PDB file of C-alpha atoms in Angstrom:
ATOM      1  CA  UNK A   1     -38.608  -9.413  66.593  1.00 43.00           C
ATOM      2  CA  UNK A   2     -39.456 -12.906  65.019  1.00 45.00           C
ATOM      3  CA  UNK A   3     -37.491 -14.833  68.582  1.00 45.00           C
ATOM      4  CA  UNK A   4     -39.201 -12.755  70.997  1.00 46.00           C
ATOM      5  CA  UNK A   5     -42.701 -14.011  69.746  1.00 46.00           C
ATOM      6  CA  UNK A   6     -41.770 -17.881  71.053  1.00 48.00           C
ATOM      7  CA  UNK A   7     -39.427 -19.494  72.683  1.00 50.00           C
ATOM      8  CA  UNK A   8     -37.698 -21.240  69.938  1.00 49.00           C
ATOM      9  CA  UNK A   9     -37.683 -25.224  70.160  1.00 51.00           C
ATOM     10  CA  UNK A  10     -34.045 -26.480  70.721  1.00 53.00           C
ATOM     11  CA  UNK A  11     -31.780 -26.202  67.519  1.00 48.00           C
ATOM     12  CA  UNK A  12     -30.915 -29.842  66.752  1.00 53.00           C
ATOM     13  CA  UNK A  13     -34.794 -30.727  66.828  1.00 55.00           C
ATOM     14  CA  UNK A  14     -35.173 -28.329  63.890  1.00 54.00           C
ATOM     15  CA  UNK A  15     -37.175 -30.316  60.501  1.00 57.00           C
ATOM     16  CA  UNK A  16     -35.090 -30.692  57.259  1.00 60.00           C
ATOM     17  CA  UNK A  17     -37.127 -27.880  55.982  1.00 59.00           C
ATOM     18  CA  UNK A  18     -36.253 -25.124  58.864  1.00 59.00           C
ATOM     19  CA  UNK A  19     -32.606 -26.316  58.218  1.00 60.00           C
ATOM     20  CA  UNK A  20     -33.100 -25.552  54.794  1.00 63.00           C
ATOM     21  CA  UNK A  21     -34.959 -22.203  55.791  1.00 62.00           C
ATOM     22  CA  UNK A  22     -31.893 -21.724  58.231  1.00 60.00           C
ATOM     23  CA  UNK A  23     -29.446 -21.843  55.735  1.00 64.00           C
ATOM     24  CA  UNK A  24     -31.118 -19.837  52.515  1.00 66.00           C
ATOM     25  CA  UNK A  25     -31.872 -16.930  55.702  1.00 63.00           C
ATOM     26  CA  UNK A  26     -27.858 -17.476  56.248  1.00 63.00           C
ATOM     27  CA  UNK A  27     -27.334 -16.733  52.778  1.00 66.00           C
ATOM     28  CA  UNK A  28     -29.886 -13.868  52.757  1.00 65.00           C
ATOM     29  CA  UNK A  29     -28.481 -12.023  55.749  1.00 61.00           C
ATOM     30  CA  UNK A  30     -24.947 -12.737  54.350  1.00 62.00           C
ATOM     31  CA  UNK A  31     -25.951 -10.699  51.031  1.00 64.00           C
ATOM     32  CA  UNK A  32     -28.006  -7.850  53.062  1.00 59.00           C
ATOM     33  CA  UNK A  33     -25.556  -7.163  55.580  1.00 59.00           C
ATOM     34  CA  UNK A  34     -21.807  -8.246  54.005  1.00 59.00           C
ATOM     35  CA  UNK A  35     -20.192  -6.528  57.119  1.00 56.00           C
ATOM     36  CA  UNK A  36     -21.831  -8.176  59.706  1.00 55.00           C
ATOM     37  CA  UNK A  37     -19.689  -8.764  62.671  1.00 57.00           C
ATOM     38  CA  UNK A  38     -20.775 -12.435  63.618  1.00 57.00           C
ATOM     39  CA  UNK A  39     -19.011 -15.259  62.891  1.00 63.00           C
ATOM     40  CA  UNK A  40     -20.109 -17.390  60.172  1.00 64.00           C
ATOM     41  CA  UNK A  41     -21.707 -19.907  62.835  1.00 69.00           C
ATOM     42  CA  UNK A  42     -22.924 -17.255  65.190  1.00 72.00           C
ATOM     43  CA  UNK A  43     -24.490 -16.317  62.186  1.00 67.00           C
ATOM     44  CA  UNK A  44     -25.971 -19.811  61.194  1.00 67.00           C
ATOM     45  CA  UNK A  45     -27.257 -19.657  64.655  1.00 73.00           C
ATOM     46  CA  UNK A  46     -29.202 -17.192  64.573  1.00 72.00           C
ATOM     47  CA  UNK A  47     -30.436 -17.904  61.448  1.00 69.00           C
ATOM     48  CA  UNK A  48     -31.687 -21.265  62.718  1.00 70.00           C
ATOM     49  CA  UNK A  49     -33.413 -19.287  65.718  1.00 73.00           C
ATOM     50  CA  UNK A  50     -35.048 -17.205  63.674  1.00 74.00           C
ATOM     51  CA  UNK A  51     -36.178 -19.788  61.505  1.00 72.00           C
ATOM     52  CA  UNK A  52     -37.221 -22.019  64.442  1.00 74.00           C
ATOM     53  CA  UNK A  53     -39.121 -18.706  65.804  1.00 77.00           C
ATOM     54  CA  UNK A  54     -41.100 -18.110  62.454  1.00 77.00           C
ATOM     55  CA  UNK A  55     -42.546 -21.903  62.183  1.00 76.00           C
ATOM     56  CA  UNK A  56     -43.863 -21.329  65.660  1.00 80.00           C
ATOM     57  CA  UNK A  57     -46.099 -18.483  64.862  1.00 83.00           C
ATOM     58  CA  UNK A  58     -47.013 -19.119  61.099  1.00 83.00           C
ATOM     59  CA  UNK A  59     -50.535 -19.467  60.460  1.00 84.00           C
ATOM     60  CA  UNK A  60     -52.675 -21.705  58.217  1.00 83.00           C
ATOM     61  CA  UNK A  61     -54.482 -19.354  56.017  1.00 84.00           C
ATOM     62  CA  UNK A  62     -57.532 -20.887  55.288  1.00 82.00           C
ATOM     63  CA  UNK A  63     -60.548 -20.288  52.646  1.00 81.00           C
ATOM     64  CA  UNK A  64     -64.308 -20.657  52.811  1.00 79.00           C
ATOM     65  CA  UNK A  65     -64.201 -24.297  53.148  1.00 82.00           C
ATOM     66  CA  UNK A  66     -60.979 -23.845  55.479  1.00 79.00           C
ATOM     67  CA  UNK A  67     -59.300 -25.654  53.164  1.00 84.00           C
ATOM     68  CA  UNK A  68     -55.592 -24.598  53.625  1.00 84.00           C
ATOM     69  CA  UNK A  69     -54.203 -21.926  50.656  1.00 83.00           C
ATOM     70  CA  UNK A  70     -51.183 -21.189  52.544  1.00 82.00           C
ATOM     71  CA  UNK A  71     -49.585 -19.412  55.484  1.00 81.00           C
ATOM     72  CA  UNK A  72     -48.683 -16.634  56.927  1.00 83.00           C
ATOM     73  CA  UNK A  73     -46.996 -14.323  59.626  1.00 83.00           C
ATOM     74  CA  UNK A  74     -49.367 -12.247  61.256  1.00 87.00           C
ATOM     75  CA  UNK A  75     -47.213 -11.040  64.508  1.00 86.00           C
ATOM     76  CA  UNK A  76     -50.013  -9.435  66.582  1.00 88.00           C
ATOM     77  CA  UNK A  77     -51.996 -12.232  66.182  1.00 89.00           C
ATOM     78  CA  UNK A  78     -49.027 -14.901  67.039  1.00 89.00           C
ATOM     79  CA  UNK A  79     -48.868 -13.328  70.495  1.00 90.00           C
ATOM     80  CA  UNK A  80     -52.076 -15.314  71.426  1.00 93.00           C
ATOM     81  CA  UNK A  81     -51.685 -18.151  73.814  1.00 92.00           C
ATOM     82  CA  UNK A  82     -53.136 -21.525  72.978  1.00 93.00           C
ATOM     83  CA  UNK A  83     -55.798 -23.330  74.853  1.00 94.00           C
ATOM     84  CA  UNK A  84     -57.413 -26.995  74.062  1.00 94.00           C
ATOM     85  CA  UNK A  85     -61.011 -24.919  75.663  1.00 93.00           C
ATOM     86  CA  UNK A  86     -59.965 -21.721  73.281  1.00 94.00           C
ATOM     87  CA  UNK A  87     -62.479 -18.154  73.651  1.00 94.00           C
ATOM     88  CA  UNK A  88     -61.181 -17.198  70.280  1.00 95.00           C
ATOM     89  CA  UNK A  89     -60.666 -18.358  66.754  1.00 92.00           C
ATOM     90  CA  UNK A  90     -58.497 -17.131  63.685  1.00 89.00           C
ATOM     91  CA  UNK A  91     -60.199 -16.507  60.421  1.00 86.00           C
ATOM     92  CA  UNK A  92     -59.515 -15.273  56.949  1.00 84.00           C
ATOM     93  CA  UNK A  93     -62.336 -13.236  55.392  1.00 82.00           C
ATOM     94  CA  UNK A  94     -61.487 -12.423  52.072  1.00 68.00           C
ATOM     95  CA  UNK A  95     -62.441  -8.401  51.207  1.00 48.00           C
ATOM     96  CA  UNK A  96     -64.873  -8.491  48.068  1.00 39.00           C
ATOM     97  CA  UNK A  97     -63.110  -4.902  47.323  1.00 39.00           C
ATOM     98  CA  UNK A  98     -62.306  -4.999  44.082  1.00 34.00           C
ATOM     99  CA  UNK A  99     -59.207  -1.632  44.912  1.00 33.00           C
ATOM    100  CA  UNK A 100     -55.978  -3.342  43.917  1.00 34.00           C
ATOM    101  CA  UNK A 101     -54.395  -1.269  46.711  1.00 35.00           C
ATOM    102  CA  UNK A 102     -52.518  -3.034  49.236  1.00 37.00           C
ATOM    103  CA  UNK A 103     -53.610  -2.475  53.057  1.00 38.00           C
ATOM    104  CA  UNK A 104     -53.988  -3.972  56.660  1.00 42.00           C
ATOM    105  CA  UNK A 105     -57.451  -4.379  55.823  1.00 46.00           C
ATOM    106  CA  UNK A 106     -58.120  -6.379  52.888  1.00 49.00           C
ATOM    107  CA  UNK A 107     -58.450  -4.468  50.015  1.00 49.00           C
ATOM    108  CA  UNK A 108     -57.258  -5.997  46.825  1.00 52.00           C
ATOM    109  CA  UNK A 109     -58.081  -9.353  48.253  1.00 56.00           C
ATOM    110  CA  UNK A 110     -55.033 -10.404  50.418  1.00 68.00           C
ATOM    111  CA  UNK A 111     -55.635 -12.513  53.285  1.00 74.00           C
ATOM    112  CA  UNK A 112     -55.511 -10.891  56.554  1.00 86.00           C
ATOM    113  CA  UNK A 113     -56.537 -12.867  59.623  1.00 88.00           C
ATOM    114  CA  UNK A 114     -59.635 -11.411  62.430  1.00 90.00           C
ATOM    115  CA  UNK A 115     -59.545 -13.388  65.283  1.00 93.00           C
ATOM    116  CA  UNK A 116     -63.398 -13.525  66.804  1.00 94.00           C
ATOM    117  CA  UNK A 117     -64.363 -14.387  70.239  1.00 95.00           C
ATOM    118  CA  UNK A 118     -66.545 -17.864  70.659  1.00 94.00           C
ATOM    119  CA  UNK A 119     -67.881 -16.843  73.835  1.00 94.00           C
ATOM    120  CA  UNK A 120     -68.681 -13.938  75.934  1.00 94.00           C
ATOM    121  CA  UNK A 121     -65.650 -12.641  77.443  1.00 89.00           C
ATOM    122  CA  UNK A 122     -65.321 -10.917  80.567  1.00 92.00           C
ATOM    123  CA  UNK A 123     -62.801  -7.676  81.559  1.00 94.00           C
ATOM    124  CA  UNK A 124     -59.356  -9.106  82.443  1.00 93.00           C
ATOM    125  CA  UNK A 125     -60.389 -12.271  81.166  1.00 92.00           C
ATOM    126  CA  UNK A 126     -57.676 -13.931  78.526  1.00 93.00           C
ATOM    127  CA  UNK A 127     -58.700 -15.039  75.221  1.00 94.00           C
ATOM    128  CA  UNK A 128     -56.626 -17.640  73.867  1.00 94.00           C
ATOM    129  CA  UNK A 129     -56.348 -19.917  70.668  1.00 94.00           C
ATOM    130  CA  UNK A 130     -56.338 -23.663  69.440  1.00 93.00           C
ATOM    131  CA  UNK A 131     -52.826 -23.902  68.043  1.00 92.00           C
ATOM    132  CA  UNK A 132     -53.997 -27.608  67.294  1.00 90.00           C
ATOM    133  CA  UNK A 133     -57.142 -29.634  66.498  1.00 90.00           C
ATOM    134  CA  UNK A 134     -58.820 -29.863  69.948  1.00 93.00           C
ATOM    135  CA  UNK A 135     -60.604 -32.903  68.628  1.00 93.00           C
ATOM    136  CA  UNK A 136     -57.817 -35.172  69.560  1.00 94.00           C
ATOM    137  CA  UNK A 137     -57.598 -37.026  72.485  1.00 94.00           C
ATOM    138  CA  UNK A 138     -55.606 -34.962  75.596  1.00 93.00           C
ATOM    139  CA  UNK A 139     -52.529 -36.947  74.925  1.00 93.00           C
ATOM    140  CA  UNK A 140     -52.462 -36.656  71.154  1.00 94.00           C
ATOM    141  CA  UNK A 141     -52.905 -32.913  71.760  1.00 94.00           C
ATOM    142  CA  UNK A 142     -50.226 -32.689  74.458  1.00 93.00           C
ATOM    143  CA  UNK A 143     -47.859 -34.591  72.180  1.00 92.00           C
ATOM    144  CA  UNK A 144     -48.520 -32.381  69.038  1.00 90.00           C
ATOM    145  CA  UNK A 145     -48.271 -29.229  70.902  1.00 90.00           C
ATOM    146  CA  UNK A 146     -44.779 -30.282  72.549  1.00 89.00           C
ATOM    147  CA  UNK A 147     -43.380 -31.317  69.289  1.00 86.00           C
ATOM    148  CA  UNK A 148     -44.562 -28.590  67.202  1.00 83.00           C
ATOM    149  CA  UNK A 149     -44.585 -25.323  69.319  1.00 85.00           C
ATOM    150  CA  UNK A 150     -42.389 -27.120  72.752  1.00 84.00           C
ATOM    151  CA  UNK A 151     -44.770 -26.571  75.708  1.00 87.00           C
ATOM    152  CA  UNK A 152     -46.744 -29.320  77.475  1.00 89.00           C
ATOM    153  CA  UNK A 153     -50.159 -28.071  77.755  1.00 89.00           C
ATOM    154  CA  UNK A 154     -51.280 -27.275  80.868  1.00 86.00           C
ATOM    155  CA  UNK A 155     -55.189 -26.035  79.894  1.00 82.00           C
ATOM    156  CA  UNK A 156     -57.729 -27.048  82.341  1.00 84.00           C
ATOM    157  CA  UNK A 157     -59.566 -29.393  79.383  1.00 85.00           C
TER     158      UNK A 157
END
């Protein structure tokens, strides 16, 4: 589920810390499935995929201040596309419930993430993110978007 939300960048451009990931999810799926039919670096492969697939959709969770607290997987909302000129943006509201149940909707205090239009959108009309700060200059953003999530931005800004 994790690959199909991204292409994932190509394997020997992974960071020392997704080769890292790679190899403790190796380990992982080695434990949870000890008959698994691939070969040990089929296996690694994958694992490196998936890996490669997860830092391309993670999110910076933010708080009040959107000061960074952590990150996160939230798959519906990875399916966005990015724009430097985005309709949309991500945030994490923090439920003042004080229910220590766990739920979709923020009860107990976990983050989830809303993602709220910035303009009026019309029918049909896609609504797309800012993987990036859109601050930068075009060609710092093009470069940090190819790097990071391997695309060359194509947005009309």
């Amino acid at each position: 589920a994790l690959r199909s939300l991204c292409a994932p960048p190509p394997l020997q451009s992974l960071s020392p810390g997704l080769a890292a990931l790679s190899v403790a999810l190796s380990a992982t799926l080695r434990r949870l499935c000890p008959r698994l039919s691939l070969h040990h670096e089929e296996e690694e492969e994958e694992c490196r995929r998936v890996a490669a697939s997860l830092a391309c959709n993670l999110f910076t969770v933010t708080d009040a201040e959107l000061l960074p607290v952590g990150v996160a997987l939230y798959p519906t909302a990875a399916l966005f596309n990015h724009s430097c000129d985005p309709g949309a943006a991500q945030v994490f509201p923090r439920s003042s419930a004080t229910s220590c149940s766990s739920s979709s909707s923020g009860r107990g205090g976990e983050r989830v993430v809303e993602v709220r239009t910035t303009r009026e959108v019309q029918p049909g009309q896609e609504v797309c993110l800012a993987y990036i700060d859109t601050g930068q200059p075009r060609l710092a953003r093009r470069r940090t978007l190819f790097q990071t999530y391997h695309f060359l931005c194509s947005c009309h800004r």
